[in-house]
Short mmCIF file of C-alpha atoms in Angstrom, two decimals:
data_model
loop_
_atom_site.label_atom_id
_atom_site.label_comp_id
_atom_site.label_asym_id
_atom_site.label_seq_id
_atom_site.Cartn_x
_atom_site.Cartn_y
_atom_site.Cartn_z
CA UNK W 1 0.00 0.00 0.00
CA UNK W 2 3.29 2.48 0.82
CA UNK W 3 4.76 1.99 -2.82
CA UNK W 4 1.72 2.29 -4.29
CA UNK W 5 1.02 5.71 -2.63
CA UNK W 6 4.66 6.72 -3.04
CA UNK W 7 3.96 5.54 -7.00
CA UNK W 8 1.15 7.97 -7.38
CA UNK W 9 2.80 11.01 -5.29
CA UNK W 10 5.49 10.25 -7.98
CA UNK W 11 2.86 10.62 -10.91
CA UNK W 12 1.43 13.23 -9.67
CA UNK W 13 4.34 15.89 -8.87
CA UNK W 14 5.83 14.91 -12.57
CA UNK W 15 2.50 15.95 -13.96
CA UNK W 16 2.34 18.82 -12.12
CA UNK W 17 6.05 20.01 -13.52
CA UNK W 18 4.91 19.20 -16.76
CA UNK W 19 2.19 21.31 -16.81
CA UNK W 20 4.06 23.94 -15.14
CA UNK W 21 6.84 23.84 -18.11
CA UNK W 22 3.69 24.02 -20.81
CA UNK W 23 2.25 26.99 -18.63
CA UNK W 24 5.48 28.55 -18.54
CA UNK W 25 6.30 28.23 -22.34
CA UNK W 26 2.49 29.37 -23.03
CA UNK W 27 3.05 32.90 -21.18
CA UNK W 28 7.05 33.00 -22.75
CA UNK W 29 5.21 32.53 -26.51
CA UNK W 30 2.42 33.93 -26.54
CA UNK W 31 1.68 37.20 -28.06
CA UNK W 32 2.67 40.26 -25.35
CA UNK W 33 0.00 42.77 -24.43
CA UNK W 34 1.12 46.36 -24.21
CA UNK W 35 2.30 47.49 -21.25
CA UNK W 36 -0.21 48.65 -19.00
CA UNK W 37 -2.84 48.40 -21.44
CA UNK W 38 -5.30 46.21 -19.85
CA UNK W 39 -5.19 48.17 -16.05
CA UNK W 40 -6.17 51.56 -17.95
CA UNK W 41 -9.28 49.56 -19.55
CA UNK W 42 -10.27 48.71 -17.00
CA UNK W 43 -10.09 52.49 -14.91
CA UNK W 44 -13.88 53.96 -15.12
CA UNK W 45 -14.53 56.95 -16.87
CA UNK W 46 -17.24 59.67 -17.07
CA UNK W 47 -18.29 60.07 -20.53
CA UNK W 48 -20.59 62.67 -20.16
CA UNK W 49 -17.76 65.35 -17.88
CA UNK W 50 -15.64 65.69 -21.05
CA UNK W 51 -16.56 69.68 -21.12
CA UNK W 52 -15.96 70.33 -17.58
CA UNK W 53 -12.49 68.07 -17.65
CA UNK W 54 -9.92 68.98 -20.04
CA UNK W 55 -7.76 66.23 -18.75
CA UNK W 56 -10.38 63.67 -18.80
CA UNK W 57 -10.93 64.74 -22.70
CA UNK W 58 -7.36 64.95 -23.41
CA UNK W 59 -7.36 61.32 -21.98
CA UNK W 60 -10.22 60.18 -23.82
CA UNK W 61 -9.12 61.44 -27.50
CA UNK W 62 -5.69 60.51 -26.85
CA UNK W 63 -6.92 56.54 -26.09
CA UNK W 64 -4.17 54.27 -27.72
CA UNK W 65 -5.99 51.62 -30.01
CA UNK W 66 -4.95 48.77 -27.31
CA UNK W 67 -7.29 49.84 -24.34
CA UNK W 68 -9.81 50.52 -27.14
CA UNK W 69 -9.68 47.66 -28.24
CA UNK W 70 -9.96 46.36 -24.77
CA UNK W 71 -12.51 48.52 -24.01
CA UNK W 72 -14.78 47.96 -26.94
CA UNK W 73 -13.97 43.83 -27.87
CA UNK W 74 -13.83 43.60 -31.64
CA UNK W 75 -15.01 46.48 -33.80
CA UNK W 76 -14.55 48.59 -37.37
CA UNK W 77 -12.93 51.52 -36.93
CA UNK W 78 -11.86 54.05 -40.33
CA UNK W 79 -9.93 57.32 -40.05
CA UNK W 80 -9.82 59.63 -43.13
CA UNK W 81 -7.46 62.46 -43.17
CA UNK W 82 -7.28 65.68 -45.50
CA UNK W 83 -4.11 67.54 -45.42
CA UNK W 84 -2.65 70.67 -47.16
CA UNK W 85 0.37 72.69 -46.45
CA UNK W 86 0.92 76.49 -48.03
CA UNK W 87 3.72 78.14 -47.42
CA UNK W 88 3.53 81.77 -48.78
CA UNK W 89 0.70 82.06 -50.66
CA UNK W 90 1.16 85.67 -50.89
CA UNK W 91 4.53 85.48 -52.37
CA UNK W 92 4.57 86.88 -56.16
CA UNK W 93 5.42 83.48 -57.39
CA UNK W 94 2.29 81.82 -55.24
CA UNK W 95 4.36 80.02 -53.20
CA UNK W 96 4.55 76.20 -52.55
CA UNK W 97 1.84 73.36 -51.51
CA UNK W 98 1.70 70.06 -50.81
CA UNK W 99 -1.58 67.47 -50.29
CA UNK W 100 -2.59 64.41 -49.67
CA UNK W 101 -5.59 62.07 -48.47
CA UNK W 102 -5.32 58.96 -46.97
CA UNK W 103 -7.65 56.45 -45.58
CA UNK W 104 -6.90 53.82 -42.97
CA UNK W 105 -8.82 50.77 -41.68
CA UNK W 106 -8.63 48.60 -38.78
CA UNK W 107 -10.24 45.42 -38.69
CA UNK W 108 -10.07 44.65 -34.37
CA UNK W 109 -11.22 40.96 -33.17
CA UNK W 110 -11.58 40.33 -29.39
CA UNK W 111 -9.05 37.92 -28.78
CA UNK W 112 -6.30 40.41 -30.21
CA UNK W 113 -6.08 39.89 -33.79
CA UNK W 114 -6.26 42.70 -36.22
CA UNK W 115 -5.63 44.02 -39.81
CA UNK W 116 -4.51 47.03 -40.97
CA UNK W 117 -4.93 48.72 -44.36
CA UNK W 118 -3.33 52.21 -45.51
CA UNK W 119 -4.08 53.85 -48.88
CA UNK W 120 -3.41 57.40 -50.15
CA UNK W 121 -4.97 59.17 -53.42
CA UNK W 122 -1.28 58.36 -54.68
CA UNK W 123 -2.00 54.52 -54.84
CA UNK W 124 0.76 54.18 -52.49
CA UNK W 125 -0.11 52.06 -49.10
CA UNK W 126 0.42 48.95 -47.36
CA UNK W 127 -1.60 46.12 -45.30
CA UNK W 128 -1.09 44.21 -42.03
CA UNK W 129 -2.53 41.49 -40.50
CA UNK W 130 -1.33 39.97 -36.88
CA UNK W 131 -3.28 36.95 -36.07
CA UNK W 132 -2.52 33.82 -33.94
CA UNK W 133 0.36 35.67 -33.20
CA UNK W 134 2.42 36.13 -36.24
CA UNK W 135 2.54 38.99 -38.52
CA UNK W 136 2.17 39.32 -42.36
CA UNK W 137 2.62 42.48 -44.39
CA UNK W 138 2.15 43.28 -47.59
CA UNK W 139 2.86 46.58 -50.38
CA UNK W 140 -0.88 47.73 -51.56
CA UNK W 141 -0.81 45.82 -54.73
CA UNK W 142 1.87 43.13 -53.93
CA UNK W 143 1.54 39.95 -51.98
CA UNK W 144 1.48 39.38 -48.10
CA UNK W 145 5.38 37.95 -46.60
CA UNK W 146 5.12 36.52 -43.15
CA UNK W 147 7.49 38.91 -41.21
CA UNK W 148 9.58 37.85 -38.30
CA UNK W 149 7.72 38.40 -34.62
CA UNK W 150 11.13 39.98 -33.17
CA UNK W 151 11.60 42.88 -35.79
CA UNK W 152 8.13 44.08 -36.26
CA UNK W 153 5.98 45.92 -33.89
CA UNK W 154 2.61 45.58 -35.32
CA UNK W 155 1.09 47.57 -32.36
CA UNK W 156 3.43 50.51 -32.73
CA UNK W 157 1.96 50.05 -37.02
CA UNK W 158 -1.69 49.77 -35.68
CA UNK W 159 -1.42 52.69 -33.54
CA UNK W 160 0.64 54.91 -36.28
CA UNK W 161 -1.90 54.22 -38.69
CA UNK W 162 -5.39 55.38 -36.51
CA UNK W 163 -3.67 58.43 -35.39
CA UNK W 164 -5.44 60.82 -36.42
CA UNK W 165 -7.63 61.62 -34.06
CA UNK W 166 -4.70 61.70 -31.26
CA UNK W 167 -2.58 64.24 -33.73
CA UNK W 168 -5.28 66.50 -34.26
CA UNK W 169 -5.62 66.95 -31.01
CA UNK W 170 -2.13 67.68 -30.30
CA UNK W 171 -1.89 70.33 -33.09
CA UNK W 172 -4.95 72.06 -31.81
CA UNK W 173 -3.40 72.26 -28.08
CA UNK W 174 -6.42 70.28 -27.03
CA UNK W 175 -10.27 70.44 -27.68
CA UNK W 176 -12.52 72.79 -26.08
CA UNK W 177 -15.68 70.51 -26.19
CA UNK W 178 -19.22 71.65 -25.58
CA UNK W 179 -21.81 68.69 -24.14
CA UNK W 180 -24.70 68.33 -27.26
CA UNK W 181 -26.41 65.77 -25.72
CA UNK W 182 -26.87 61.81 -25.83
CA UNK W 183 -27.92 59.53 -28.19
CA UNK W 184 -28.25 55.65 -29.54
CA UNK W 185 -25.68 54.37 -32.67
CA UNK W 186 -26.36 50.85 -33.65
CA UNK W 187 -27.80 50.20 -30.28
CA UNK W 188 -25.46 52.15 -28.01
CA UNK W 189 -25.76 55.19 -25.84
CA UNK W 190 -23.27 57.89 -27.00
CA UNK W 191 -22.08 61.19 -25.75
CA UNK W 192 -22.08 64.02 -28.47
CA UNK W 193 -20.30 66.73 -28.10
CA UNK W 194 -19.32 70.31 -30.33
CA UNK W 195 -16.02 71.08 -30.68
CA UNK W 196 -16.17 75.08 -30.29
CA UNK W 197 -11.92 75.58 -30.76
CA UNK W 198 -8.85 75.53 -29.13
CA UNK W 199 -8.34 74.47 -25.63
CA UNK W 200 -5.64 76.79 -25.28
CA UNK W 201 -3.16 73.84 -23.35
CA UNK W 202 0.17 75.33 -22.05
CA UNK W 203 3.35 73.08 -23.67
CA UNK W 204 3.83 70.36 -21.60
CA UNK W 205 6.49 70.84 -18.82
CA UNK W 206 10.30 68.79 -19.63
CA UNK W 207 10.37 66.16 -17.78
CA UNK W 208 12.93 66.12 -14.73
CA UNK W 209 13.07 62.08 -14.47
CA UNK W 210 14.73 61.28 -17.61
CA UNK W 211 18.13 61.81 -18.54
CA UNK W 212 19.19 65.62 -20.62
CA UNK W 213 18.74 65.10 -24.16
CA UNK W 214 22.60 65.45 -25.80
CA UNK W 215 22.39 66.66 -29.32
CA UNK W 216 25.08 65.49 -32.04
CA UNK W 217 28.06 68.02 -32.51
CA UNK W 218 27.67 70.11 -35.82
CA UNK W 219 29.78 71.39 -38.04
CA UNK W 220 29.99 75.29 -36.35
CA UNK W 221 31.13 73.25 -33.60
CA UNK W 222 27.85 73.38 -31.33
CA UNK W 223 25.46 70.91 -30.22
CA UNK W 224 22.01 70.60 -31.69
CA UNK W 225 19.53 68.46 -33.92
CA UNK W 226 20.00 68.49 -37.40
CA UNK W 227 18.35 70.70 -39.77
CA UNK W 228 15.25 67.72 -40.79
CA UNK W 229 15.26 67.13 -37.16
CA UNK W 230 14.87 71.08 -36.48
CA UNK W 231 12.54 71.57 -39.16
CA UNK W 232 10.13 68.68 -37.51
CA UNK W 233 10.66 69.85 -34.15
CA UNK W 234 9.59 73.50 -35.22
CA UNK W 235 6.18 72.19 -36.10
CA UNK W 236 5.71 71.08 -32.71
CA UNK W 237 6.97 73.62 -30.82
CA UNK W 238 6.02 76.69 -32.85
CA UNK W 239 2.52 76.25 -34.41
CA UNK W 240 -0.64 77.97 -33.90
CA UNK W 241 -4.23 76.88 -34.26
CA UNK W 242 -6.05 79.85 -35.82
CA UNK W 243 -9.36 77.78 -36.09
CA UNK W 244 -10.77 74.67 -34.71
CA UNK W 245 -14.03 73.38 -35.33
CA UNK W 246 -16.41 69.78 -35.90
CA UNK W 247 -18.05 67.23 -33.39
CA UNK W 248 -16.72 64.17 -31.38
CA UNK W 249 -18.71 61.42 -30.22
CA UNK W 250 -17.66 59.19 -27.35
CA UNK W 251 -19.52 55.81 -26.24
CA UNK W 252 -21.41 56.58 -22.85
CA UNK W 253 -20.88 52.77 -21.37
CA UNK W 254 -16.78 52.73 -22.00
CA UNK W 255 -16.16 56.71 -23.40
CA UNK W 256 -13.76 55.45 -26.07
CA UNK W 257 -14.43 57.61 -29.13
CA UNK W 258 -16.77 56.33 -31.92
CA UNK W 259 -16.67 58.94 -34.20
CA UNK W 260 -14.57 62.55 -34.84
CA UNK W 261 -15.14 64.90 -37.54
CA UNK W 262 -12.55 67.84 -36.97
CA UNK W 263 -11.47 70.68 -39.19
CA UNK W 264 -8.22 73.22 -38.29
CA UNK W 265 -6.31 75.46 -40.04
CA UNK W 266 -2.43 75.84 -38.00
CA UNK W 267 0.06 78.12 -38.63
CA UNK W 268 3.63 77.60 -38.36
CA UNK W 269 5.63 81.34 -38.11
CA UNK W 270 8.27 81.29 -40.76
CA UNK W 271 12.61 82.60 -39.73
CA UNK W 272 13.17 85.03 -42.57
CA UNK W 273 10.45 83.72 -44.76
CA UNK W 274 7.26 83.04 -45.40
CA UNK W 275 4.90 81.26 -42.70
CA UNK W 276 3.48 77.89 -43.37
CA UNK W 277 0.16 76.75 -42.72
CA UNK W 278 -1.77 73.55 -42.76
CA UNK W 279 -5.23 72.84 -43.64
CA UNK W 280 -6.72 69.82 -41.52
CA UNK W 281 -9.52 67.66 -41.81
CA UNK W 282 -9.69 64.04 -39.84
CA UNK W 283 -12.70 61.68 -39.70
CA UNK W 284 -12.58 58.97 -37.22
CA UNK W 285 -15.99 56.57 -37.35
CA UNK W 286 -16.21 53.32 -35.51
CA UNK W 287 -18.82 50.34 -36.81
CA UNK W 288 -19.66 46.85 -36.11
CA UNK W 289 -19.04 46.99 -32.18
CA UNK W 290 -18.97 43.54 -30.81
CA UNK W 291 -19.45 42.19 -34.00
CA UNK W 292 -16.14 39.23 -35.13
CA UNK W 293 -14.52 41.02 -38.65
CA UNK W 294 -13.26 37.54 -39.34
CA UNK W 295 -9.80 38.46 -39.43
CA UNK W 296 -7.13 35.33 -40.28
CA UNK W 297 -4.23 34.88 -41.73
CA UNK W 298 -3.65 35.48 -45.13
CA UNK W 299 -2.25 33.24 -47.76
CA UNK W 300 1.51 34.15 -48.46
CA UNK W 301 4.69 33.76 -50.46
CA UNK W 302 7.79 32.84 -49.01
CA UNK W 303 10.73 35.52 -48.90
CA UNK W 304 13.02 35.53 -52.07
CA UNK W 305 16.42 33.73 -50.94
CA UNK W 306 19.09 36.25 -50.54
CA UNK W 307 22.20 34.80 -50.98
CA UNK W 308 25.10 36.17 -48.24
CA UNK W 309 27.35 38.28 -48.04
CA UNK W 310 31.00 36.99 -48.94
CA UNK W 311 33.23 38.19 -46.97
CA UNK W 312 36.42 37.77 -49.19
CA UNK W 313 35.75 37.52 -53.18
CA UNK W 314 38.80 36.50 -54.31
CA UNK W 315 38.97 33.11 -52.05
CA UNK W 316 35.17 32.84 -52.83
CA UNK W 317 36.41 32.75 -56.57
CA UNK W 318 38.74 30.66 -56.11
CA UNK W 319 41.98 32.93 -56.47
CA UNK W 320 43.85 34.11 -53.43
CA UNK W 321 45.33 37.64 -53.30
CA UNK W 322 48.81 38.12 -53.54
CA UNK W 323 50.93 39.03 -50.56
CA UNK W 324 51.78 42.90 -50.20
CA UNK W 325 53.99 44.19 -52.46
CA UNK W 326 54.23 41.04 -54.94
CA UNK W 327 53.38 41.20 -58.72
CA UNK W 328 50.40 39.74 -59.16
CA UNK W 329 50.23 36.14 -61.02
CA UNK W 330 47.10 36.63 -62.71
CA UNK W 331 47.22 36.95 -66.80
CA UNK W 332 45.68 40.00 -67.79
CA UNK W 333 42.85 40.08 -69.86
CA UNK W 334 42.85 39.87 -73.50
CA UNK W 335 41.36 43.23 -74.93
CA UNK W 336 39.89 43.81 -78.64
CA UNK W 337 42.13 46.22 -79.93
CA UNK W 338 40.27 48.89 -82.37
CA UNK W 339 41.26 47.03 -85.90
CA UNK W 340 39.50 44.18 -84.50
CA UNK W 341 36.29 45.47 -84.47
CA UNK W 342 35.64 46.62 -88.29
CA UNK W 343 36.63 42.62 -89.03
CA UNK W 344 33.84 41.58 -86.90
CA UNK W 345 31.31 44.52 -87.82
CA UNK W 346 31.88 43.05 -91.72
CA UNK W 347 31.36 39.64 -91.16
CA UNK W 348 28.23 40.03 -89.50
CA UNK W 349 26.07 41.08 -92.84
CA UNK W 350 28.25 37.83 -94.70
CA UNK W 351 26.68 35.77 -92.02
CA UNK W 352 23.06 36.65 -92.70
CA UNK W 353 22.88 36.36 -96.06
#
């Protein structure tokens, strides 16, 4: 009776480490949420104080798609953007513009899975999907390649790609909303608000916990970015909304925004030159709530075979290089000379008759 309970205690723990080891290799392979993610889904908010709390609707628009997504379970969502920049349209010669529309859309399943698909009026784009965790990606009119899980970030790509909301906001120094009452969208209660301008926010503060930022030495000999860099930064740091207007709508039960319509014009103050200024206009709608897009993976072609690198050519081929200073050993190359090539140029017509 001792062995055979000392059998079974014996059974048991080694069952018990075994699942242990598959636990253990399920958590260490499995797809990884975003970092605190899930704990701000699940912090209540008040969908109807956006007006009276700027913070609260600076939190709300600026909602990265992961705690929508796990605030909202699977959905549609579809951001079209409108841009146009002007810089001295004054100027005798009319100055310089540049547009472009794009449309983006984001197929989001419950358990994680989603697609993305980018297109511009250019016919330039691209398409993602990450599903049973592994990624494939394809150009808009070429074929999907299964990407490697350690060198793509398709959550940094899904957020990049609904954006627009969260950057309109930013140029526009926040939202000054204005409650326009409640209603029902495909069987939800939403918040609807009027966006009346600019909220006016202050630059944010530097922050004292993280390291100076050292800029690269340049050529005068001081530190600073370089001038892309500077001309980016400028954007951020120096424009000005000069109007702000549309609606937002935010669901009532989870307040992640359903639906944006937003039009600004910013202004960017020109050193020496002309200002710039940028017409905006961003579209954010959100469909199919709870409802399974059916996202899977997609069928695929294998990556064209690269061959390596070789490090040294002439052992590759076969003919080691000479030590330093020796004449070479290799025969050089017999060249047409010039007389040649009339005696070849007149046999050619003999030939083809």
């Amino acid at each position: 009776m001792t062995r055979a309970a000392a059998f079974l205690l014996a059974v048991s723990v080694l069952s018990c480490k075994r699942s242990e080891d598959q636990a253990a290799k399920q958590r260490i392979f499995s797809p990884e949420e975003p970092v605190g993610a899930l704990a701000e889904a699940k912090e209540p908010l008040d969908a109807g104080r956006l007006a009276d709390d700027p913070r609260l609707a600076e939190r709300v628009v600026r909602m990265g798609q992961a705690e929508v997504a796990a605030r909202l379970g699977a959905h549609k969502g579809q951001t079209r953007v409108q841009f146009a920049w002007f810089r001295g349209p004054g100027a005798p010669d009319g100055g310089s513009d540049v547009a472009l529309a794009e449309e983006t859309t984001l197929l989001q399943v419950a358990n994680g899975d989603f697609s993305v698909r980018q297109e511009n009026d250019r016919n330039q784009g691209f398409e993602m999907v990450w599903a049973k965790g592994e990624v494939f990606v394809r150009g808009l009119f070429g074929p999907f390649r299964k990407r490697r899980t350690d060198r793509t970030d398709p959550e940094r790509v899904r957020e990049l790609a609904m954006g627009a909301l969260p950057t309109f906001e930013r140029l526009a120094h926040g939202l000054k909303l204005q409650k326009a009452g409640e209603a029902t969208v495909e069987g939800r209660k939403v918040v609807r608000y009027q966006v009346t301008g600019s909220a006016a926010r202050p630059p944010a503060a530097e922050r004292k916990d993280l390291p100076k930022l050292e800029y690269p030495v340049q050529p005068d000999g001081g530190r600073g970015p370089d001038p892309d860099t500077s001309r980016r930064m400028e954007v951020w740091q120096k424009e000005e909304p000069t109007r702000v207007a549309g609606t937002l709508v935010v669901d009532a039960q989870t307040a992640a925004p359903l639906a944006a319509d937003l039009q600004g014009h910013f202004r960017v103050p020109g050193e020496g030159g002309p200002a710039a200024e940028l017409d905006l206009h961003s579209v954010l709608t959100v469909s199919g709530v709870g409802k399974d897009p059916g996202v899977q993976p997609p069928q695929f072609e294998s990556e064209p075979s690269v061959p390596h690198a070789v490090k040294d050519p002439l052992r590759f081929l076969g003919k080691a290089p000479a030590a330093p200073g020796a004449a070479s050993t290799e025969e050089p190359a017999a060249d047409e000379t010039d007389e040649e090539a009339p005696e070849q140029t007149a046999e050619q017509p003999a030939r083809q008759r």
